[in-house]
PDB file of C-alpha atoms in Angstrom:
ATOM      1  CA  MET A 297       0.000   0.000   0.000  1.00  0.00           C
ATOM      2  CA  ASN A 298       2.816   2.395   0.871  1.00  0.00           C
ATOM      3  CA  ASP A 299       4.629   1.632  -2.390  1.00  0.00           C
ATOM      4  CA  PHE A 300       1.487   2.148  -4.443  1.00  0.00           C
ATOM      5  CA  ALA A 301       0.670   5.475  -2.766  1.00  0.00           C
ATOM      6  CA  ALA A 302       4.237   6.730  -3.242  1.00  0.00           C
ATOM      7  CA  ARG A 303       4.421   5.724  -6.900  1.00  0.00           C
ATOM      8  CA  ALA A 304       0.927   7.035  -7.705  1.00  0.00           C
ATOM      9  CA  SER A 305       1.657  10.338  -5.988  1.00  0.00           C
ATOM     10  CA  ALA A 306       4.978  10.707  -7.795  1.00  0.00           C
ATOM     11  CA  ALA A 307       3.358  10.055 -11.178  1.00  0.00           C
ATOM     12  CA  ALA A 308       0.431  12.428 -10.575  1.00  0.00           C
ATOM     13  CA  SER A 309       2.665  15.222  -9.245  1.00  0.00           C
ATOM     14  CA  ARG A 310       4.622  15.194 -12.524  1.00  0.00           C
ATOM     15  CA  LEU A 311       1.432  16.302 -14.293  1.00  0.00           C
ATOM     16  CA  SER A 312      -0.119  18.670 -11.753  1.00  0.00           C
ATOM     17  CA  ASP A 313       0.051  19.846  -8.155  1.00  0.00           C
ATOM     18  CA  SER A 314      -3.734  19.567  -7.987  1.00  0.00           C
ATOM     19  CA  TYR A 315      -4.610  15.901  -7.689  1.00  0.00           C
ATOM     20  CA  GLU A 316      -6.263  13.427  -5.341  1.00  0.00           C
ATOM     21  CA  ILE A 317      -5.724   9.732  -4.711  1.00  0.00           C
ATOM     22  CA  ILE A 318      -8.932   7.956  -3.718  1.00  0.00           C
ATOM     23  CA  PHE A 319      -8.751   4.482  -2.207  1.00  0.00           C
ATOM     24  CA  VAL A 320     -11.964   2.445  -2.107  1.00  0.00           C
ATOM     25  CA  ASN A 321     -12.172  -0.229   0.587  1.00  0.00           C
ATOM     26  CA  ASP A 322     -14.548  -2.880  -0.770  1.00  0.00           C
ATOM     27  CA  GLY A 323     -14.414  -5.112   2.281  1.00  0.00           C
ATOM     28  CA  PRO A 324     -10.928  -6.652   2.486  1.00  0.00           C
ATOM     29  CA  THR A 325     -10.126  -8.787   5.504  1.00  0.00           C
ATOM     30  CA  ASP A 326      -6.690  -7.203   6.023  1.00  0.00           C
ATOM     31  CA  ASN A 327      -5.785  -3.899   7.678  1.00  0.00           C
ATOM     32  CA  ALA A 328      -5.780  -1.878   4.440  1.00  0.00           C
ATOM     33  CA  PRO A 329      -8.159   0.848   5.745  1.00  0.00           C
ATOM     34  CA  ALA A 330      -5.917   1.473   8.750  1.00  0.00           C
ATOM     35  CA  LEU A 331      -2.879   1.727   6.465  1.00  0.00           C
ATOM     36  CA  VAL A 332      -4.643   4.235   4.209  1.00  0.00           C
ATOM     37  CA  LYS A 333      -5.687   6.342   7.206  1.00  0.00           C
ATOM     38  CA  SER A 334      -2.081   6.466   8.344  1.00  0.00           C
ATOM     39  CA  LEU A 335      -1.080   7.591   4.839  1.00  0.00           C
ATOM     40  CA  ILE A 336      -3.684  10.375   4.975  1.00  0.00           C
ATOM     41  CA  LYS A 337      -1.816  11.864   7.939  1.00  0.00           C
ATOM     42  CA  GLU A 338       1.315  12.055   5.783  1.00  0.00           C
ATOM     43  CA  ASN A 339      -0.330  13.135   2.524  1.00  0.00           C
ATOM     44  CA  SER A 340      -3.503  15.248   2.555  1.00  0.00           C
ATOM     45  CA  LYS A 341      -4.162  14.392  -1.095  1.00  0.00           C
ATOM     46  CA  ILE A 342      -4.990  10.786  -0.151  1.00  0.00           C
ATOM     47  CA  LYS A 343      -8.657   9.997   0.541  1.00  0.00           C
ATOM     48  CA  LEU A 344     -10.578   6.895   1.570  1.00  0.00           C
ATOM     49  CA  ILE A 345     -14.048   5.521   0.869  1.00  0.00           C
ATOM     50  CA  GLU A 346     -15.093   2.594   3.059  1.00  0.00           C
ATOM     51  CA  LEU A 347     -18.053   0.536   1.903  1.00  0.00           C
ATOM     52  CA  SER A 348     -20.279  -1.220   4.422  1.00  0.00           C
ATOM     53  CA  ARG A 349     -19.407  -4.624   2.935  1.00  0.00           C
ATOM     54  CA  ASN A 350     -17.902  -6.186  -0.176  1.00  0.00           C
ATOM     55  CA  PHE A 351     -20.325  -5.205  -2.943  1.00  0.00           C
ATOM     56  CA  GLY A 352     -17.947  -6.384  -5.653  1.00  0.00           C
ATOM     57  CA  HIS A 353     -14.997  -5.000  -7.568  1.00  0.00           C
ATOM     58  CA  HIS A 354     -16.999  -3.255 -10.287  1.00  0.00           C
ATOM     59  CA  LYS A 355     -19.365  -1.518  -7.876  1.00  0.00           C
ATOM     60  CA  ALA A 356     -16.395  -0.338  -5.824  1.00  0.00           C
ATOM     61  CA  ILE A 357     -15.006   1.178  -9.026  1.00  0.00           C
ATOM     62  CA  MET A 358     -18.232   3.118  -9.546  1.00  0.00           C
ATOM     63  CA  ALA A 359     -18.082   4.380  -5.946  1.00  0.00           C
ATOM     64  CA  GLY A 360     -14.621   5.806  -6.573  1.00  0.00           C
ATOM     65  CA  LEU A 361     -15.592   7.367  -9.886  1.00  0.00           C
ATOM     66  CA  GLU A 362     -18.676   8.980  -8.366  1.00  0.00           C
ATOM     67  CA  HIS A 363     -16.546  10.772  -5.783  1.00  0.00           C
ATOM     68  CA  ALA A 364     -13.650  11.723  -8.081  1.00  0.00           C
ATOM     69  CA  THR A 365     -13.540  15.458  -8.862  1.00  0.00           C
ATOM     70  CA  GLY A 366     -10.658  15.847 -11.335  1.00  0.00           C
ATOM     71  CA  GLN A 367     -10.875  16.847 -14.974  1.00  0.00           C
ATOM     72  CA  TYR A 368      -9.133  13.558 -15.703  1.00  0.00           C
ATOM     73  CA  VAL A 369      -9.685  10.407 -13.665  1.00  0.00           C
ATOM     74  CA  PHE A 370      -7.139   7.592 -13.652  1.00  0.00           C
ATOM     75  CA  LEU A 371      -8.520   4.215 -12.596  1.00  0.00           C
ATOM     76  CA  ILE A 372      -6.148   1.502 -11.377  1.00  0.00           C
ATOM     77  CA  ASP A 373      -6.007  -1.385  -8.902  1.00  0.00           C
ATOM     78  CA  SER A 374      -3.673  -0.901  -5.940  1.00  0.00           C
ATOM     79  CA  ASP A 375      -2.021  -4.339  -6.106  1.00  0.00           C
ATOM     80  CA  LEU A 376       0.783  -2.986  -8.354  1.00  0.00           C
ATOM     81  CA  GLU A 377       0.164  -5.599 -11.041  1.00  0.00           C
ATOM     82  CA  GLU A 378      -0.436  -2.548 -13.215  1.00  0.00           C
ATOM     83  CA  ALA A 379       2.099   0.283 -12.973  1.00  0.00           C
ATOM     84  CA  PRO A 380       0.907   3.685 -11.655  1.00  0.00           C
ATOM     85  CA  GLU A 381       3.464   5.246 -13.991  1.00  0.00           C
ATOM     86  CA  ASP A 382       1.234   4.238 -16.933  1.00  0.00           C
ATOM     87  CA  LEU A 383      -0.670   7.422 -16.062  1.00  0.00           C
ATOM     88  CA  LEU A 384       2.040   9.468 -17.796  1.00  0.00           C
ATOM     89  CA  ASN A 385       1.788   7.529 -21.056  1.00  0.00           C
ATOM     90  CA  PHE A 386      -2.015   7.554 -20.957  1.00  0.00           C
ATOM     91  CA  HIS A 387      -2.093  11.305 -20.261  1.00  0.00           C
ATOM     92  CA  SER A 388       0.262  12.000 -23.165  1.00  0.00           C
ATOM     93  CA  LYS A 389      -1.965   9.933 -25.437  1.00  0.00           C
ATOM     94  CA  ILE A 390      -5.274  11.499 -24.391  1.00  0.00           C
ATOM     95  CA  THR A 391      -4.030  15.107 -24.534  1.00  0.00           C
ATOM     96  CA  SER A 392      -2.299  14.712 -27.891  1.00  0.00           C
ATOM     97  CA  THR A 393      -5.227  13.062 -29.673  1.00  0.00           C
ATOM     98  CA  PRO A 394      -8.156  15.348 -30.591  1.00  0.00           C
ATOM     99  CA  ASP A 395     -11.566  14.435 -29.154  1.00  0.00           C
ATOM    100  CA  LEU A 396     -10.225  11.405 -27.246  1.00  0.00           C
ATOM    101  CA  ASP A 397     -12.091  10.795 -23.982  1.00  0.00           C
ATOM    102  CA  ALA A 398     -10.567   7.608 -22.602  1.00  0.00           C
ATOM    103  CA  VAL A 399      -7.398   5.552 -22.848  1.00  0.00           C
ATOM    104  CA  TYR A 400      -7.565   2.005 -21.522  1.00  0.00           C
ATOM    105  CA  GLY A 401      -4.934  -0.660 -20.979  1.00  0.00           C
ATOM    106  CA  PHE A 402      -4.997  -4.164 -22.408  1.00  0.00           C
ATOM    107  CA  GLN A 403      -2.670  -7.136 -22.393  1.00  0.00           C
ATOM    108  CA  ILE A 404      -1.324  -8.461 -25.674  1.00  0.00           C
ATOM    109  CA  ASN A 405      -0.684 -11.791 -23.965  1.00  0.00           C
ATOM    110  CA  ARG A 406      -2.596 -12.611 -20.798  1.00  0.00           C
ATOM    111  CA  LYS A 407      -0.523 -13.166 -17.674  1.00  0.00           C
ATOM    112  CA  GLY A 408      -0.670 -16.349 -15.620  1.00  0.00           C
ATOM    113  CA  ALA A 409      -0.513 -20.074 -16.162  1.00  0.00           C
ATOM    114  CA  PHE A 410      -2.170 -22.027 -18.952  1.00  0.00           C
ATOM    115  CA  PHE A 411      -5.552 -22.346 -17.223  1.00  0.00           C
ATOM    116  CA  GLU A 412      -5.838 -18.616 -16.540  1.00  0.00           C
ATOM    117  CA  ARG A 413      -4.923 -17.761 -20.136  1.00  0.00           C
ATOM    118  CA  PHE A 414      -7.249 -20.402 -21.566  1.00  0.00           C
ATOM    119  CA  SER A 415     -10.170 -19.434 -19.313  1.00  0.00           C
ATOM    120  CA  GLY A 416      -9.633 -15.797 -20.317  1.00  0.00           C
ATOM    121  CA  TRP A 417      -9.767 -16.769 -23.988  1.00  0.00           C
ATOM    122  CA  ILE A 418     -12.997 -18.728 -23.420  1.00  0.00           C
ATOM    123  CA  PHE A 419     -14.487 -15.806 -21.452  1.00  0.00           C
ATOM    124  CA  TYR A 420     -13.875 -13.187 -24.139  1.00  0.00           C
ATOM    125  CA  THR A 421     -14.832 -15.524 -26.995  1.00  0.00           C
ATOM    126  CA  LEU A 422     -18.210 -16.342 -25.456  1.00  0.00           C
ATOM    127  CA  LEU A 423     -18.696 -12.730 -24.368  1.00  0.00           C
ATOM    128  CA  THR A 424     -18.117 -11.534 -27.936  1.00  0.00           C
ATOM    129  CA  TRP A 425     -20.537 -14.130 -29.312  1.00  0.00           C
ATOM    130  CA  LEU A 426     -23.322 -13.577 -26.804  1.00  0.00           C
ATOM    131  CA  SER A 427     -23.032  -9.854 -26.169  1.00  0.00           C
ATOM    132  CA  ASP A 428     -24.739  -7.074 -28.093  1.00  0.00           C
ATOM    133  CA  ILE A 429     -21.824  -4.734 -27.332  1.00  0.00           C
ATOM    134  CA  PRO A 430     -18.276  -5.719 -28.407  1.00  0.00           C
ATOM    135  CA  VAL A 431     -15.822  -5.648 -25.495  1.00  0.00           C
ATOM    136  CA  PRO A 432     -12.063  -5.422 -26.200  1.00  0.00           C
ATOM    137  CA  ARG A 433     -10.148  -8.571 -25.266  1.00  0.00           C
ATOM    138  CA  ASN A 434      -7.819  -8.828 -22.269  1.00  0.00           C
ATOM    139  CA  LEU A 435      -8.890  -5.555 -20.673  1.00  0.00           C
ATOM    140  CA  THR A 436      -7.137  -4.341 -17.551  1.00  0.00           C
ATOM    141  CA  THR A 437      -8.582  -2.074 -14.884  1.00  0.00           C
ATOM    142  CA  THR A 438      -6.185   0.734 -15.848  1.00  0.00           C
ATOM    143  CA  ARG A 439      -8.026   3.539 -17.626  1.00  0.00           C
ATOM    144  CA  LEU A 440      -7.674   7.334 -17.929  1.00  0.00           C
ATOM    145  CA  MET A 441     -10.980   9.141 -18.519  1.00  0.00           C
ATOM    146  CA  SER A 442     -12.064  12.697 -19.188  1.00  0.00           C
ATOM    147  CA  ARG A 443     -14.582  14.409 -16.944  1.00  0.00           C
ATOM    148  CA  ARG A 444     -17.381  14.208 -19.520  1.00  0.00           C
ATOM    149  CA  TYR A 445     -16.686  10.489 -19.968  1.00  0.00           C
ATOM    150  CA  VAL A 446     -16.961   9.866 -16.203  1.00  0.00           C
ATOM    151  CA  ASP A 447     -20.116  11.990 -16.051  1.00  0.00           C
ATOM    152  CA  GLY A 448     -21.523   9.871 -18.863  1.00  0.00           C
ATOM    153  CA  LEU A 449     -20.833   6.675 -16.910  1.00  0.00           C
ATOM    154  CA  MET A 450     -22.633   8.105 -13.888  1.00  0.00           C
ATOM    155  CA  GLN A 451     -25.836   8.383 -15.934  1.00  0.00           C
ATOM    156  CA  PHE A 452     -26.211   4.602 -16.077  1.00  0.00           C
ATOM    157  CA  PRO A 453     -28.569   3.469 -13.275  1.00  0.00           C
ATOM    158  CA  GLU A 454     -27.788  -0.260 -13.588  1.00  0.00           C
ATOM    159  CA  ARG A 455     -27.356  -2.179 -10.358  1.00  0.00           C
ATOM    160  CA  GLU A 456     -25.939  -5.311 -11.944  1.00  0.00           C
ATOM    161  CA  PHE A 457     -23.325  -4.656 -14.598  1.00  0.00           C
ATOM    162  CA  MET A 458     -19.890  -5.472 -15.940  1.00  0.00           C
ATOM    163  CA  PHE A 459     -17.702  -2.375 -15.900  1.00  0.00           C
ATOM    164  CA  GLY A 460     -15.968  -3.353 -19.140  1.00  0.00           C
ATOM    165  CA  GLY A 461     -19.352  -3.490 -20.858  1.00  0.00           C
ATOM    166  CA  LEU A 462     -20.607  -0.288 -19.265  1.00  0.00           C
ATOM    167  CA  VAL A 463     -17.690   1.766 -20.561  1.00  0.00           C
ATOM    168  CA  GLU A 464     -18.394   0.475 -24.063  1.00  0.00           C
ATOM    169  CA  LEU A 465     -22.072   1.357 -23.754  1.00  0.00           C
ATOM    170  CA  ALA A 466     -21.082   4.913 -22.808  1.00  0.00           C
ATOM    171  CA  GLY A 467     -19.650   5.467 -26.265  1.00  0.00           C
ATOM    172  CA  PHE A 468     -17.235   8.387 -26.781  1.00  0.00           C
ATOM    173  CA  ASN A 469     -13.893   8.045 -28.517  1.00  0.00           C
ATOM    174  CA  THR A 470     -11.581   5.611 -26.727  1.00  0.00           C
ATOM    175  CA  GLN A 471      -8.224   4.063 -27.528  1.00  0.00           C
ATOM    176  CA  GLY A 472      -6.410   1.047 -26.172  1.00  0.00           C
ATOM    177  CA  VAL A 473      -2.756   0.940 -25.162  1.00  0.00           C
ATOM    178  CA  ALA A 474      -0.847  -2.291 -24.632  1.00  0.00           C
ATOM    179  CA  ILE A 475       0.626  -2.511 -21.135  1.00  0.00           C
ATOM    180  CA  ASN A 476       2.595  -5.026 -19.125  1.00  0.00           C
ATOM    181  CA  LYS A 477       0.689  -6.586 -16.248  1.00  0.00           C
ATOM    182  CA  LEU A 478       2.755  -8.373 -13.637  1.00  0.00           C
ATOM    183  CA  ASP A 479       1.889 -11.837 -12.408  1.00  0.00           C
ATOM    184  CA  LYS A 480       1.942 -11.772  -8.608  1.00  0.00           C
ATOM    185  CA  GLY A 481       0.800 -15.328  -8.073  1.00  0.00           C
ATOM    186  CA  THR A 482      -2.691 -16.717  -7.500  1.00  0.00           C
ATOM    187  CA  SER A 483      -5.454 -14.484  -8.800  1.00  0.00           C
ATOM    188  CA  SER A 484      -8.242 -13.420  -6.452  1.00  0.00           C
ATOM    189  CA  TYR A 485     -10.648 -14.347  -9.253  1.00  0.00           C
ATOM    190  CA  THR A 486     -11.327 -18.008  -8.594  1.00  0.00           C
ATOM    191  CA  LEU A 487     -13.076 -20.232 -11.129  1.00  0.00           C
ATOM    192  CA  LYS A 488     -16.398 -19.625  -9.352  1.00  0.00           C
ATOM    193  CA  LYS A 489     -15.891 -15.858  -9.458  1.00  0.00           C
ATOM    194  CA  LYS A 490     -15.003 -16.020 -13.140  1.00  0.00           C
ATOM    195  CA  ILE A 491     -18.164 -17.990 -13.902  1.00  0.00           C
ATOM    196  CA  ASP A 492     -20.244 -15.550 -11.833  1.00  0.00           C
ATOM    197  CA  LEU A 493     -18.638 -12.621 -13.650  1.00  0.00           C
ATOM    198  CA  PHE A 494     -19.366 -14.182 -17.033  1.00  0.00           C
ATOM    199  CA  VAL A 495     -23.017 -14.903 -16.200  1.00  0.00           C
ATOM    200  CA  ASN A 496     -23.487 -11.394 -14.774  1.00  0.00           C
ATOM    201  CA  ALA A 497     -21.780  -9.827 -17.790  1.00  0.00           C
ATOM    202  CA  ILE A 498     -24.000 -11.631 -20.285  1.00  0.00           C
ATOM    203  CA  THR A 499     -27.300 -11.210 -18.441  1.00  0.00           C
ATOM    204  CA  SER A 500     -26.673  -7.527 -17.672  1.00  0.00           C
ATOM    205  CA  MET A 501     -25.389  -6.542 -21.121  1.00  0.00           C
ATOM    206  CA  SER A 502     -27.378  -8.628 -23.559  1.00  0.00           C
ATOM    207  CA  SER A 503     -30.736 -10.261 -24.167  1.00  0.00           C
ATOM    208  CA  LYS A 504     -29.208 -12.506 -26.828  1.00  0.00           C
ATOM    209  CA  PRO A 505     -29.337 -15.691 -24.670  1.00  0.00           C
ATOM    210  CA  LEU A 506     -33.081 -15.213 -24.276  1.00  0.00           C
ATOM    211  CA  TRP A 507     -33.455 -14.829 -28.021  1.00  0.00           C
ATOM    212  CA  LEU A 508     -31.440 -18.029 -28.451  1.00  0.00           C
ATOM    213  CA  ILE A 509     -33.912 -19.794 -26.147  1.00  0.00           C
ATOM    214  CA  PHE A 510     -36.786 -18.442 -28.207  1.00  0.00           C
ATOM    215  CA  LYS A 511     -35.166 -19.444 -31.511  1.00  0.00           C
ATOM    216  CA  SER A 512     -34.369 -22.894 -30.106  1.00  0.00           C
ATOM    217  CA  GLY A 513     -38.033 -23.320 -29.335  1.00  0.00           C
ATOM    218  CA  LEU A 514     -38.943 -22.327 -32.891  1.00  0.00           C
ATOM    219  CA  ALA A 515     -36.374 -24.769 -34.279  1.00  0.00           C
ATOM    220  CA  ILE A 516     -37.747 -27.624 -32.162  1.00  0.00           C
ATOM    221  CA  THR A 517     -41.258 -26.783 -33.296  1.00  0.00           C
ATOM    222  CA  ALA A 518     -40.155 -26.738 -36.927  1.00  0.00           C
ATOM    223  CA  ILE A 519     -38.477 -30.134 -36.541  1.00  0.00           C
ATOM    224  CA  ALA A 520     -41.630 -31.530 -34.967  1.00  0.00           C
ATOM    225  CA  PHE A 521     -43.761 -30.324 -37.861  1.00  0.00           C
ATOM    226  CA  ALA A 522     -41.238 -31.736 -40.357  1.00  0.00           C
ATOM    227  CA  ILE A 523     -41.373 -35.145 -38.684  1.00  0.00           C
ATOM    228  CA  PHE A 524     -45.160 -34.924 -38.599  1.00  0.00           C
ATOM    229  CA  PHE A 525     -45.188 -34.254 -42.352  1.00  0.00           C
ATOM    230  CA  ILE A 526     -42.851 -37.228 -43.002  1.00  0.00           C
ATOM    231  CA  PHE A 527     -45.060 -39.597 -40.993  1.00  0.00           C
ATOM    232  CA  LEU A 528     -48.148 -38.218 -42.739  1.00  0.00           C
ATOM    233  CA  VAL A 529     -46.650 -38.889 -46.177  1.00  0.00           C
ATOM    234  CA  ARG A 530     -45.554 -42.393 -45.131  1.00  0.00           C
ATOM    235  CA  TYR A 531     -49.047 -43.107 -43.790  1.00  0.00           C
ATOM    236  CA  PHE A 532     -50.767 -42.210 -47.067  1.00  0.00           C
ATOM    237  CA  LEU A 533     -48.178 -44.096 -49.094  1.00  0.00           C
ATOM    238  CA  GLY A 534     -48.832 -47.173 -47.021  1.00  0.00           C
ATOM    239  CA  GLY A 535     -45.375 -47.330 -45.426  1.00  0.00           C
ATOM    240  CA  PRO A 536     -44.693 -49.134 -42.131  1.00  0.00           C
ATOM    241  CA  SER A 537     -45.351 -47.274 -38.906  1.00  0.00           C
ATOM    242  CA  VAL A 538     -45.275 -47.989 -35.200  1.00  0.00           C
ATOM    243  CA  VAL A 539     -48.725 -47.568 -33.720  1.00  0.00           C
ATOM    244  CA  GLY A 540     -48.823 -44.896 -30.991  1.00  0.00           C
ATOM    245  CA  TRP A 541     -45.119 -43.949 -31.145  1.00  0.00           C
ATOM    246  CA  PRO A 542     -45.374 -41.116 -33.703  1.00  0.00           C
ATOM    247  CA  SER A 543     -48.238 -39.378 -31.949  1.00  0.00           C
ATOM    248  CA  LEU A 544     -46.503 -39.611 -28.547  1.00  0.00           C
ATOM    249  CA  ILE A 545     -43.136 -38.284 -29.739  1.00  0.00           C
ATOM    250  CA  LEU A 546     -44.686 -35.602 -31.905  1.00  0.00           C
ATOM    251  CA  SER A 547     -46.889 -34.320 -29.112  1.00  0.00           C
ATOM    252  CA  ILE A 548     -43.915 -34.122 -26.707  1.00  0.00           C
ATOM    253  CA  TRP A 549     -41.698 -32.342 -29.211  1.00  0.00           C
ATOM    254  CA  MET A 550     -44.380 -29.993 -30.479  1.00  0.00           C
ATOM    255  CA  ILE A 551     -45.711 -28.978 -27.076  1.00  0.00           C
ATOM    256  CA  GLY A 552     -42.151 -28.697 -25.741  1.00  0.00           C
ATOM    257  CA  GLY A 553     -41.070 -26.468 -28.617  1.00  0.00           C
ATOM    258  CA  ILE A 554     -44.097 -24.221 -28.339  1.00  0.00           C
ATOM    259  CA  THR A 555     -43.632 -23.977 -24.561  1.00  0.00           C
ATOM    260  CA  ILE A 556     -39.979 -22.987 -24.887  1.00  0.00           C
ATOM    261  CA  SER A 557     -40.923 -20.374 -27.493  1.00  0.00           C
ATOM    262  CA  PHE A 558     -43.550 -18.847 -25.251  1.00  0.00           C
ATOM    263  CA  LEU A 559     -41.269 -18.946 -22.206  1.00  0.00           C
ATOM    264  CA  GLY A 560     -38.571 -17.248 -24.272  1.00  0.00           C
ATOM    265  CA  ILE A 561     -40.915 -14.407 -25.163  1.00  0.00           C
ATOM    266  CA  ILE A 562     -42.027 -13.985 -21.549  1.00  0.00           C
ATOM    267  CA  ALA A 563     -38.415 -14.148 -20.324  1.00  0.00           C
ATOM    268  CA  ILE A 564     -37.395 -11.328 -22.676  1.00  0.00           C
ATOM    269  CA  TYR A 565     -39.964  -9.029 -21.113  1.00  0.00           C
ATOM    270  CA  LEU A 566     -39.198 -10.216 -17.581  1.00  0.00           C
ATOM    271  CA  SER A 567     -35.492  -9.561 -18.070  1.00  0.00           C
ATOM    272  CA  LYS A 568     -36.263  -5.927 -18.892  1.00  0.00           C
ATOM    273  CA  ILE A 569     -38.403  -5.527 -15.804  1.00  0.00           C
ATOM    274  CA  PHE A 570     -36.262  -7.522 -13.377  1.00  0.00           C
ATOM    275  CA  SER A 571     -33.192  -5.290 -13.637  1.00  0.00           C
ATOM    276  CA  GLU A 572     -35.169  -2.112 -12.939  1.00  0.00           C
ATOM    277  CA  VAL A 573     -37.868  -2.772 -10.379  1.00  0.00           C
ATOM    278  CA  LYS A 574     -35.753  -3.586  -7.305  1.00  0.00           C
ATOM    279  CA  GLU A 575     -33.813  -0.298  -7.364  1.00  0.00           C
ATOM    280  CA  ARG A 576     -31.372  -1.447  -4.711  1.00  0.00           C
ATOM    281  CA  PRO A 577     -28.348   0.811  -4.141  1.00  0.00           C
ATOM    282  CA  ARG A 578     -25.184  -0.192  -5.947  1.00  0.00           C
ATOM    283  CA  TYR A 579     -23.266   0.142  -2.714  1.00  0.00           C
ATOM    284  CA  ILE A 580     -23.530   1.614   0.779  1.00  0.00           C
ATOM    285  CA  ILE A 581     -20.781   3.874   2.121  1.00  0.00           C
ATOM    286  CA  LYS A 582     -19.808   3.283   5.735  1.00  0.00           C
ATOM    287  CA  SER A 583     -17.445   6.224   6.094  1.00  0.00           C
ATOM    288  CA  LEU A 584     -15.449   8.833   4.156  1.00  0.00           C
ATOM    289  CA  SER A 585     -11.987   9.915   5.224  1.00  0.00           C
ATOM    290  CA  ASN A 586     -10.531  13.273   4.157  1.00  0.00           C
ATOM    291  CA  MET A 587     -13.342  13.873   1.676  1.00  0.00           C
ATOM    292  CA  ASP A 588     -15.780  16.768   1.315  1.00  0.00           C
ATOM    293  CA  LYS A 589     -18.666  14.636   0.008  1.00  0.00           C
TER     294      LYS A 589
END
């Protein structure tokens, strides 16, 4: 934590004397909040947001962005897998390119062992296929954003979302920069968390899976009618048939296909309602340290 704060402060001070470093505590079990509070005593530009519990990485990101006040906001994890000094390169890129509102980092080659790289490839391949919004592959948290870009993100009221999808939905002109991400051992994203993230990303960003259910129902219904037509032709031509079997199978397939089609239609409407009606807060703030709001 001390190393991150020192490196982040050194990088930011090379660009401006007016900056703030906001830490968001999303419920770690270590003594990180106490360490940040001790850093605040040494550096008044450091601030802390403590959430009431762990609401998730992406919601913690939104909490930090909502309280950031700068004309440019640099987003980065504090584990030093991504270098705070990337701010300088990102700032040079965003200020030298007309009408550019965000610069994000991505990995050319994913870090980690074979399973982590392979699971990442599967994740982004399925996400690209099932999502309505294309998401760049191998995204990192690191991202420099203009004030109007951050304000645009704050207009999204979603409670369940994938941050990588939300920033694409916001639009604006963005550009990726390849960065080196260190491998510091076992990732905090276990297989279960990766599956949960994938399911949440798809269901919050796209209705395509529901349309696939609906189309599957139509396909099953079409197959049932085709088989019905074949048996009908064979019956009139005097071909062999098994008494009772065709009617049983056809009724199961036909009713099943129609049911799936209808459930798919209902599910599409329910998915639109479900994400809006609960209106639960994204997060709850327990305390603010060295902050005006």
